[in-house]
XYZ file of C-alpha atoms in Angstrom:
653
model
C -0.873 5.853 33.333
C 2.166 5.297 30.778
C 0.001 2.946 28.999
C -2.564 4.595 28.504
C -0.974 7.273 27.320
C 0.569 5.153 25.022
C -2.936 3.854 23.574
C -3.797 7.631 23.492
C -0.752 8.357 21.366
C -2.307 5.779 19.243
C -5.555 6.779 18.558
C -3.497 10.135 17.986
C -1.789 8.929 15.622
C -4.685 7.255 13.475
C -6.286 10.175 13.785
C -2.979 11.892 12.095
C -3.056 9.654 8.852
C -7.146 10.172 8.241
C -5.943 13.759 7.877
C -2.797 12.706 6.199
C -4.975 10.390 3.465
C -7.279 13.430 2.436
C -6.298 16.627 2.730
C -2.936 16.417 0.784
C -4.467 14.482 -1.494
C -7.518 16.621 -2.429
C -5.365 19.537 -2.409
C -2.584 18.014 -5.092
C -6.350 17.300 -7.076
C -7.282 21.247 -6.881
C -3.554 22.492 -6.998
C -3.555 24.349 -3.036
C -0.355 24.117 -1.585
C -1.053 24.749 1.641
C -3.142 21.940 1.774
C -0.258 19.562 -0.083
C 2.156 20.618 2.609
C 0.055 19.832 5.278
C 1.485 16.586 4.557
C 4.718 17.398 5.772
C 4.170 18.178 9.747
C 1.208 15.892 9.502
C 4.149 12.505 8.464
C 5.811 13.787 11.331
C 3.328 14.095 13.605
C 2.142 10.534 12.517
C 5.464 8.961 13.565
C 6.470 11.116 17.117
C 3.281 9.675 18.677
C 3.451 6.183 16.935
C 7.158 6.550 18.707
C 5.776 6.996 21.946
C 3.130 4.535 21.738
C 6.148 2.441 21.065
C 7.909 3.553 23.753
C 5.109 3.175 26.106
C 4.879 -0.541 25.267
C 8.514 -1.069 25.627
C 8.349 0.391 29.490
C 6.051 -1.890 30.444
C 7.884 -5.140 29.144
C 11.196 -3.606 30.676
C 9.540 -2.979 33.922
C 7.409 -6.106 33.605
C 3.955 -4.602 33.774
C 1.868 -7.752 34.501
C -1.083 -5.582 34.360
C -0.624 -5.266 30.349
C -1.672 -8.444 29.079
C 0.223 -8.337 26.612
C 2.929 -8.325 28.667
C 1.737 -11.068 31.060
C 1.330 -13.173 28.231
C 4.855 -12.590 26.631
C 7.472 -11.595 29.784
C 8.781 -12.729 32.779
C 10.737 -11.821 35.532
C 13.971 -13.747 35.230
C 14.135 -12.841 31.374
C 17.095 -11.153 30.730
C 17.490 -7.908 29.582
C 17.868 -7.784 25.928
C 14.970 -10.296 25.343
C 12.540 -8.090 27.647
C 13.014 -5.534 25.146
C 12.655 -7.729 22.854
C 9.607 -9.257 23.699
C 7.746 -6.396 22.346
C 7.542 -7.613 19.289
C 7.620 -11.318 19.883
C 4.274 -11.134 19.478
C 1.250 -10.198 17.417
C 0.337 -7.202 18.837
C 3.580 -5.757 19.883
C 5.056 -6.879 16.371
C 1.807 -4.428 14.731
C 3.295 -1.644 16.608
C 6.336 -2.324 15.920
C 5.448 -2.289 11.917
C 3.446 1.028 11.663
C 6.158 2.312 13.568
C 8.301 1.793 10.764
C 5.674 2.444 8.691
C 5.648 6.193 9.898
C 9.607 6.365 9.577
C 9.917 5.614 6.419
C 6.258 8.590 5.443
C 8.980 10.967 7.820
C 12.024 10.325 6.337
C 10.264 11.273 2.654
C 9.019 14.337 4.284
C 12.311 15.382 5.771
C 14.183 14.574 2.805
C 11.575 14.953 0.065
C 12.485 18.652 -0.656
C 13.757 17.770 -3.807
C 10.316 16.217 -5.032
C 7.305 18.048 -6.929
C 4.737 19.334 -4.262
C 1.817 17.289 -5.436
C 3.279 14.086 -6.183
C 5.020 14.484 -2.754
C 1.470 15.405 -1.220
C 0.437 12.205 -3.171
C 3.182 9.594 -1.830
C 2.381 10.572 1.562
C -1.384 10.643 1.348
C -0.584 7.309 0.212
C 1.809 6.022 2.804
C -0.464 7.577 5.782
C -3.929 5.502 3.877
C -1.928 2.341 4.565
C -1.108 3.098 8.234
C -4.439 4.279 8.723
C -5.771 0.730 7.744
C -3.371 -0.760 9.490
C -3.802 1.333 12.790
C -7.742 0.278 12.567
C -6.607 -3.397 12.557
C -4.470 -2.942 15.521
C -6.828 -0.789 17.805
C -10.208 -2.584 16.895
C -8.597 -6.472 16.847
C -5.015 -6.281 18.328
C -4.654 -4.163 21.110
C -1.802 -4.279 22.933
C -2.478 -1.870 26.003
C -5.547 -4.390 27.105
C -5.201 -4.164 31.201
C -5.743 -7.166 33.537
C -8.359 -6.964 36.277
C -6.440 -8.593 38.558
C -3.168 -8.838 37.613
C -0.885 -11.691 38.506
C 2.716 -11.505 40.263
C 4.147 -13.156 37.084
C 3.956 -13.536 33.497
C 3.596 -16.726 30.947
C 7.284 -15.611 29.360
C 8.740 -15.511 26.017
C 8.493 -18.643 23.735
C 11.947 -19.852 24.600
C 12.424 -20.347 20.437
C 12.925 -16.392 20.003
C 15.199 -15.504 23.365
C 18.311 -15.724 20.980
C 20.334 -12.529 19.852
C 19.356 -13.731 16.036
C 15.557 -13.266 16.952
C 16.339 -9.804 18.752
C 17.192 -8.077 15.542
C 15.872 -10.492 12.452
C 11.994 -9.263 13.219
C 13.100 -4.832 13.214
C 15.302 -5.788 10.036
C 12.417 -7.499 8.169
C 9.708 -5.395 8.802
C 11.974 -2.635 7.805
C 12.143 -4.845 4.343
C 8.467 -5.049 3.975
C 7.537 -1.984 4.633
C 10.577 0.078 2.865
C 8.470 -1.598 0.020
C 5.451 0.109 0.830
C 7.188 3.226 -0.056
C 7.904 1.945 -3.628
C 4.047 0.763 -3.480
C 3.075 5.079 -2.622
C 5.390 6.555 -5.092
C 3.702 3.728 -7.660
C 0.055 4.971 -6.785
C 0.942 8.928 -6.730
C 2.451 8.538 -10.185
C -0.524 6.297 -11.545
C -2.801 8.540 -9.906
C -0.803 12.062 -11.441
C -0.100 10.574 -14.400
C 3.668 10.645 -14.956
C 5.848 7.755 -14.866
C 9.780 8.835 -16.045
C 12.983 8.770 -15.507
C 12.835 11.015 -12.575
C 9.948 9.008 -11.696
C 12.495 6.042 -11.774
C 15.467 7.980 -9.220
C 12.965 8.706 -6.655
C 12.065 5.287 -6.192
C 15.297 3.165 -6.819
C 17.099 4.379 -3.142
C 13.549 3.912 -1.102
C 13.199 0.337 -3.161
C 17.442 -0.655 -2.469
C 16.847 0.804 0.991
C 14.140 -2.064 1.284
C 16.311 -4.683 -0.545
C 19.020 -4.090 1.824
C 17.090 -4.091 5.030
C 15.395 -7.588 3.514
C 18.489 -8.710 2.841
C 20.052 -8.850 6.240
C 16.823 -9.602 8.405
C 16.291 -13.082 5.667
C 19.966 -14.038 6.667
C 19.660 -13.246 10.697
C 16.675 -15.821 10.013
C 18.541 -18.124 8.269
C 21.854 -17.914 10.594
C 19.132 -18.403 13.749
C 17.551 -21.102 12.363
C 20.845 -22.763 11.553
C 22.378 -22.367 14.946
C 19.173 -22.415 17.179
C 16.894 -24.966 15.892
C 19.550 -27.941 16.351
C 18.851 -29.591 13.034
C 22.133 -27.903 11.153
C 20.267 -26.078 7.560
C 20.100 -23.080 6.837
C 16.748 -23.220 4.961
C 13.952 -25.185 5.258
C 11.683 -23.800 2.294
C 9.123 -22.697 5.007
C 6.043 -20.749 4.079
C 7.212 -17.905 6.228
C 10.691 -17.909 5.673
C 9.020 -17.952 1.526
C 7.276 -15.369 2.369
C 10.055 -13.153 3.323
C 11.880 -14.519 -0.364
C 9.381 -13.523 -2.305
C 9.378 -9.709 -1.738
C 13.333 -9.977 -2.193
C 12.809 -11.492 -5.182
C 11.139 -8.323 -7.245
C 12.449 -5.851 -4.952
C 15.446 -7.407 -6.904
C 14.017 -7.360 -9.989
C 12.168 -3.160 -9.504
C 16.045 -1.995 -8.534
C 16.856 -3.575 -12.456
C 13.896 -2.596 -14.232
C 13.940 0.915 -12.678
C 17.387 1.282 -13.857
C 16.412 0.887 -17.255
C 13.374 3.359 -16.923
C 15.645 6.084 -15.239
C 18.354 5.612 -18.601
C 16.192 4.477 -21.467
C 12.433 5.746 -20.300
C 11.503 2.210 -21.390
C 9.537 -0.970 -19.215
C 7.933 2.162 -17.533
C 4.415 -0.114 -17.187
C 6.663 -3.079 -15.761
C 8.062 -1.129 -13.489
C 5.501 0.272 -12.255
C 3.950 -3.231 -11.888
C 6.317 -4.840 -9.956
C 5.933 -2.108 -7.170
C 2.675 -2.713 -6.444
C 3.575 -6.448 -6.678
C 6.632 -6.373 -4.358
C 4.639 -4.826 -1.756
C 1.689 -6.942 -2.972
C 3.838 -9.786 -1.708
C 5.097 -8.195 1.357
C 1.438 -8.071 2.310
C 0.668 -11.619 2.531
C 3.844 -12.936 4.026
C 1.955 -10.270 6.718
C -1.140 -12.383 5.963
C 0.314 -16.177 6.500
C 1.989 -15.329 9.779
C -1.369 -13.876 10.881
C -3.912 -15.472 9.900
C -3.822 -19.107 11.572
C -3.693 -20.918 7.859
C 0.274 -22.267 9.132
C 1.319 -23.008 12.494
C 4.797 -22.013 12.840
C 7.584 -20.940 14.865
C 7.660 -18.073 12.925
C 3.065 -17.639 13.258
C 2.085 -14.711 15.728
C -1.458 -15.330 15.030
C -3.825 -18.472 15.032
C -7.011 -15.948 15.115
C -8.929 -15.959 11.336
C -10.313 -13.399 11.541
C -7.471 -11.085 11.872
C -6.566 -12.807 9.158
C -9.698 -11.700 7.348
C -8.818 -7.959 7.980
C -5.189 -8.442 6.344
C -7.403 -10.404 3.554
C -9.594 -7.027 3.051
C -6.583 -4.765 3.430
C -4.223 -6.326 0.809
C -7.728 -6.998 -1.385
C -7.869 -2.772 -1.104
C -4.595 -1.591 -1.964
C -3.347 -4.312 -3.870
C -6.805 -4.346 -5.853
C -7.360 -0.875 -5.670
C -3.779 -0.482 -6.993
C -4.460 -2.655 -9.870
C -7.375 -1.357 -11.145
C -5.943 1.872 -11.131
C -2.783 0.402 -12.867
C -5.132 -1.001 -15.727
C -6.358 1.792 -16.304
C -2.742 3.722 -16.630
C -1.611 1.479 -17.974
C -1.939 2.375 -21.784
C -0.789 5.663 -21.281
C 2.983 5.004 -19.728
C 4.724 4.067 -23.402
C 7.712 3.616 -23.991
C 10.349 5.845 -25.445
C 13.960 4.202 -25.708
C 14.274 1.285 -28.853
C 16.486 -1.558 -27.987
C 18.258 -4.749 -29.051
C 17.673 -8.354 -28.024
C 21.454 -7.857 -27.307
C 21.904 -5.275 -24.961
C 21.963 -3.801 -21.240
C 18.539 -3.186 -21.604
C 17.553 -6.635 -22.851
C 19.755 -8.396 -20.159
C 17.459 -6.390 -17.459
C 14.322 -7.598 -19.097
C 15.616 -10.881 -19.122
C 16.761 -10.498 -15.263
C 13.541 -9.250 -14.827
C 11.522 -12.353 -15.789
C 13.924 -14.959 -14.490
C 12.937 -12.906 -11.033
C 9.180 -12.702 -10.932
C 9.370 -16.486 -12.741
C 11.411 -17.584 -9.559
C 9.290 -15.693 -7.491
C 6.191 -17.096 -9.041
C 7.137 -20.530 -8.396
C 8.111 -19.707 -4.847
C 4.547 -18.478 -4.403
C 3.259 -21.840 -6.018
C 4.992 -23.904 -3.926
C 3.840 -21.472 -1.133
C 0.551 -21.170 -1.521
C -0.671 -25.011 -2.743
C -0.857 -27.057 0.517
C -2.965 -24.377 1.794
C -5.380 -23.957 -0.659
C -5.893 -27.964 -1.076
C -6.070 -27.830 1.994
C -8.157 -25.252 2.783
C -10.144 -25.802 -0.668
C -10.724 -29.640 -0.949
C -9.148 -30.545 2.526
C -6.042 -33.018 0.675
C -2.800 -32.944 2.746
C 0.171 -32.116 0.555
C 3.667 -31.456 1.302
C 5.636 -29.395 -0.639
C 9.250 -29.047 -0.128
C 13.063 -29.114 -0.552
C 12.468 -31.016 -4.104
C 9.914 -29.635 -5.773
C 12.293 -25.675 -5.052
C 14.968 -27.748 -5.947
C 13.944 -29.060 -9.324
C 11.802 -25.952 -10.058
C 13.556 -22.845 -8.503
C 17.316 -23.369 -9.140
C 17.105 -24.058 -12.778
C 16.056 -19.925 -13.292
C 18.959 -18.888 -10.883
C 21.483 -20.970 -12.361
C 20.414 -18.612 -15.871
C 20.220 -15.800 -13.415
C 24.430 -16.192 -12.408
C 25.183 -16.626 -15.639
C 23.438 -13.766 -17.583
C 24.599 -10.930 -14.280
C 27.863 -10.350 -15.511
C 27.458 -10.528 -19.119
C 24.688 -7.352 -18.446
C 26.653 -5.553 -15.979
C 28.966 -5.175 -18.665
C 27.076 -4.515 -22.168
C 26.263 -1.121 -23.193
C 23.139 0.039 -23.434
C 20.260 0.266 -26.767
C 22.924 -2.424 -28.984
C 25.685 -4.799 -28.204
C 27.272 -7.441 -29.486
C 28.274 -10.644 -27.657
C 31.899 -11.109 -29.103
C 32.215 -7.850 -27.460
C 31.323 -8.396 -24.578
C 33.304 -11.570 -24.171
C 36.617 -9.817 -24.636
C 36.410 -8.136 -20.686
C 35.176 -11.533 -19.358
C 37.780 -13.576 -20.771
C 39.426 -13.814 -17.706
C 36.497 -14.333 -15.691
C 35.363 -17.143 -17.490
C 38.782 -18.453 -17.485
C 38.624 -18.333 -13.728
C 35.565 -19.908 -13.398
C 35.993 -22.900 -15.176
C 39.212 -23.134 -13.381
C 37.630 -23.175 -10.173
C 34.778 -25.601 -11.557
C 37.326 -28.674 -12.758
C 39.292 -27.520 -9.199
C 36.122 -28.621 -7.428
C 35.418 -31.777 -9.714
C 38.315 -33.253 -9.440
C 38.538 -33.263 -5.651
C 34.625 -34.332 -5.141
C 34.269 -37.290 -7.684
C 31.439 -39.606 -6.691
C 29.759 -36.607 -4.627
C 26.392 -34.418 -6.569
C 27.151 -32.013 -9.300
C 26.124 -29.169 -7.204
C 29.317 -28.232 -5.664
C 30.759 -27.831 -9.493
C 28.355 -25.461 -10.524
C 27.393 -24.249 -7.093
C 31.670 -22.861 -6.607
C 31.702 -22.570 -11.189
C 28.988 -20.118 -11.055
C 30.164 -18.098 -7.801
C 33.450 -17.810 -9.076
C 32.227 -16.288 -12.553
C 29.733 -13.892 -10.535
C 32.795 -12.600 -8.649
C 35.237 -12.367 -11.028
C 32.702 -10.686 -13.589
C 31.826 -8.011 -11.076
C 36.217 -7.512 -10.702
C 36.259 -7.634 -14.128
C 33.023 -4.918 -14.931
C 34.778 -2.638 -12.475
C 38.090 -2.718 -14.409
C 36.501 -2.583 -17.796
C 35.273 0.658 -16.780
C 38.607 2.101 -16.216
C 39.834 2.073 -19.179
C 43.150 3.084 -19.491
C 43.010 4.911 -16.657
C 44.205 2.827 -14.232
C 43.826 2.772 -10.509
C 42.786 6.734 -10.167
C 39.668 6.085 -12.495
C 38.855 3.217 -10.516
C 38.563 4.988 -7.240
C 37.079 7.656 -8.429
C 33.764 5.492 -10.119
C 30.630 6.112 -9.002
C 29.632 4.348 -5.988
C 26.293 2.986 -6.815
C 29.183 0.955 -9.572
C 31.069 -0.037 -6.419
C 27.716 -1.162 -5.115
C 26.569 -3.269 -7.965
C 30.461 -5.279 -8.021
C 29.845 -5.512 -4.573
C 26.893 -7.230 -4.510
C 27.247 -9.375 -7.628
C 30.235 -10.951 -5.780
C 28.465 -11.759 -3.028
C 26.094 -13.376 -4.935
C 28.499 -15.118 -5.805
C 30.015 -15.967 -2.457
C 26.346 -17.119 -1.454
C 26.459 -19.170 -4.389
C 29.763 -20.941 -3.727
C 28.645 -20.908 0.382
C 25.424 -22.845 -1.094
C 26.981 -25.491 -3.250
C 29.955 -26.430 -1.069
C 27.764 -27.549 1.636
C 25.381 -28.576 0.200
C 27.619 -31.381 -1.271
C 30.341 -31.713 0.860
C 28.350 -31.864 4.829
C 28.844 -34.801 6.717
C 26.748 -35.727 8.827
C 27.659 -38.913 11.760
C 24.507 -39.589 14.886
C 25.656 -41.872 17.374
C 25.283 -43.283 20.702
C 28.596 -41.567 22.853
C 29.726 -42.262 25.600
C 32.292 -40.683 28.194
C 35.658 -40.737 27.458
C 35.552 -43.101 24.323
C 36.438 -41.205 20.785
C 34.508 -41.502 17.541
C 35.414 -40.203 13.540
C 33.473 -37.937 11.685
C 35.196 -36.369 8.421
C 39.058 -37.137 9.636
C 38.084 -35.401 13.427
C 37.995 -36.727 16.686
C 35.831 -36.128 18.898
C 35.604 -37.175 22.534
C 32.346 -36.817 24.940
C 34.084 -35.801 28.275
C 31.099 -34.347 30.729
C 27.670 -34.236 31.385
C 26.775 -31.374 33.758
C 23.430 -30.084 34.352
C 23.386 -26.138 34.572
C 21.179 -23.489 35.539
C 20.308 -20.713 33.623
C 18.883 -17.091 34.493
C 15.500 -18.659 33.439
C 16.345 -22.083 31.937
C 17.732 -24.609 33.206
C 20.003 -27.305 30.654
C 21.708 -29.887 30.324
C 25.405 -29.517 28.820
C 27.593 -31.744 26.961
C 31.328 -30.711 26.962
C 33.043 -32.296 23.908
C 37.015 -32.476 23.079
C 37.253 -31.943 19.204
C 40.991 -32.267 17.664
C 42.677 -33.446 14.803
C 45.655 -35.355 13.871
C 46.305 -35.755 17.438
C 46.405 -31.814 17.759
C 43.209 -29.923 20.144
C 41.423 -28.153 17.840
C 38.877 -27.001 19.631
C 36.281 -27.472 22.693
C 32.722 -27.532 22.219
C 29.863 -27.224 24.672
C 26.493 -28.169 23.322
C 23.080 -27.756 25.366
C 19.848 -29.080 25.896
C 17.596 -26.562 27.788
C 14.048 -26.490 29.735
C 12.552 -23.018 30.313
C 10.275 -23.885 33.213
C 7.526 -21.248 33.033
C 6.474 -22.897 29.980
C 8.269 -26.139 29.795
C 9.109 -26.150 26.796
C 12.765 -27.707 25.700
C 15.505 -26.065 23.390
C 18.198 -27.572 21.172
C 21.141 -25.325 21.393
C 24.206 -25.953 19.436
C 27.901 -25.248 19.463
C 29.377 -24.505 16.528
C 33.319 -23.781 16.267
C 32.887 -21.542 13.210
C 35.982 -21.462 10.484
C 36.513 -19.489 7.203
C 36.758 -23.251 5.058
C 34.527 -24.996 7.721
C 32.354 -25.106 10.668
C 31.850 -28.191 13.152
C 28.573 -28.122 14.653
C 27.571 -30.861 17.256
C 24.511 -31.585 19.017
C 23.713 -33.410 22.187
C 20.950 -35.604 22.272
C 18.994 -37.969 25.291
C 20.428 -39.841 27.882
C 20.458 -42.920 26.508
C 19.323 -46.532 28.908
C 23.112 -48.019 28.446
C 24.778 -45.074 29.670
C 25.457 -42.728 26.877
C 24.239 -40.544 25.049
C 23.280 -39.479 21.575
C 24.839 -36.777 19.730
C 24.680 -35.901 15.972
C 27.699 -33.904 14.994
C 28.228 -31.923 11.027
C 31.606 -30.818 9.486
C 30.420 -28.409 6.982
C 32.840 -26.897 4.542
C 32.425 -23.194 3.640
C 28.743 -22.688 5.549
C 30.231 -19.019 6.362
C 30.066 -17.671 2.719
C 26.385 -18.432 2.721
C 26.396 -15.463 5.355
C 29.453 -13.886 4.426
C 27.894 -13.272 0.777
C 24.267 -11.821 2.034
C 26.598 -9.209 4.882
C 28.389 -8.348 0.993
C 24.899 -7.761 -0.919
C 24.113 -5.946 2.311
C 26.876 -4.251 1.717
C 26.973 -3.545 -1.777
C 24.019 -1.501 -1.261
C 24.452 0.615 1.449
C 27.222 1.612 -0.927
C 25.137 2.281 -3.401
C 22.759 4.210 -1.239
C 25.220 6.915 -0.676
C 26.064 7.182 -4.358
C 25.613 11.358 -4.808
C 23.414 10.744 -7.721
C 20.789 9.378 -5.203
C 21.169 12.652 -3.160
C 20.698 14.833 -5.998
C 17.553 12.915 -7.733
C 15.964 16.333 -7.481
C 17.792 17.498 -10.614
C 16.441 14.866 -12.643
C 13.101 16.146 -11.150
C 13.164 20.502 -12.032
C 14.464 19.280 -15.401
C 11.941 17.192 -16.096
C 9.341 19.655 -14.393
C 7.957 19.547 -18.162
C 7.679 16.254 -18.810
C 4.489 15.228 -21.253
C 1.850 13.561 -19.036
C 1.466 9.613 -18.084
C 4.669 9.136 -20.343
């Protein structure tokens, strides 16, 4: 009964979305206040109904209701409660329900906190948001119904993919979807502005917090996925340039570009056309990611579905919304004239360069991701585009971006001179060069990546500090504390990027790997650490059987830690997984993996010493924290002021 209630609530939400996408839009075009205002209760009702549907599906997973086909295929009574809950979105149908729930959540948030928006713009934004929702409700109801019943319910289920039974993967998809779907709000604002014929500073101020929130959630989601791949898959890496990894990275790059571009629109009324295009394309690339994961064009632990019919449906949604938005953009782009005039050497110029670098980087990732798929589909040719391509084609743009960021952050608007800009950055430049030289001194004969990564990371961190100090003038600490939170957020995010640069550079260049057959009580050395295999035991887990090793790690005769890597087998799916054991440290990780038993009585052991590994995710945390701090800036909460002051703005600016 509860499942049927959830199904009915989903159909009602679909019906409400159809109302919300039509009536407020007609009301906005005819100036009917009541019709426009009806978008708000409709958005709230849609969220409540979708939430009820999601709660019903969650109840079915928690109670192991195997009369539901989805529960039978993705759960098991012996599975821990956490993974019963996360099993709700650990599959195609449930993850799509989470997708539309988050979509409805953003629409409800815009309705609840959109008092400061002009009524016509708010109505159009909510109508476009509802149109996206209606398309995906139809997709779920007609092709991916999570509430299908089995005529003869079995006693137990098939269990969830063991690789997904992990805390990292439990929280990774929700954050990633908050980012993906959050970009739908920027898309809705862009389309609503194109329909209304007005893109101005007030519009940019309204768009920025939604973009920032989406970018922040994407940052957390990508970092969680990278962290999971690092410790769960047992291969010791943090980024594989997998098509699905790239599918989340491309909208992240475009969202970052949109954030910086919207600043120019808000401050200088320039780059309007480009900013609207970025808003459309950022969500478009989120849709491309949805297509890649659910179309069956790839086989990956990340992919949810292998049904081409579903892929065609999503491709149709992508074509209608992105194609329609681009058509509207083409019709309106000529009217979006820029007011602000600026010199190439100015903050505007630096932000334009920032946008070019980020957009081209996203295009490079797109080509590297899609080309093998296109080659196979069109010419039946198997191509491999992997790390070497991305290192050569993508990395140079990131190097230039890192060089430019501190300069652009400190430049004045409209016009600047490099000599004056470099003056407050002299200390940062000296610090960055000193760090680079130090790393060079201790990395003789190794890759230059360490020197470049450490130098650029130090430049970004020190540049962020110099930027904050330059804004205080002669006021000292008091003025520093009173700086707008957006300035603090920007500095924290840029510094976080610097920390990640250092982590990636030093880990890539300095890590040590050792693969050998280890024998009980026979120590071996890796990068100055003595590692000894003490025992290998069979351990029974809640829904798996584990082969668990115990390895002692020492340095200079002193014990450092004892680690217990595992090889697990999940009987229900008869699938093995590797569980690395990691001793995390501020400056290094010791990373051990147990392999198969050898005929001579030994065990295969992979050992890594990974310098500065945790700096990669610490930098991601700082970037996300910078987004949180910026979102608390009072100016984001009072964007209405800009709107009311500009109520008489000239149309189609």
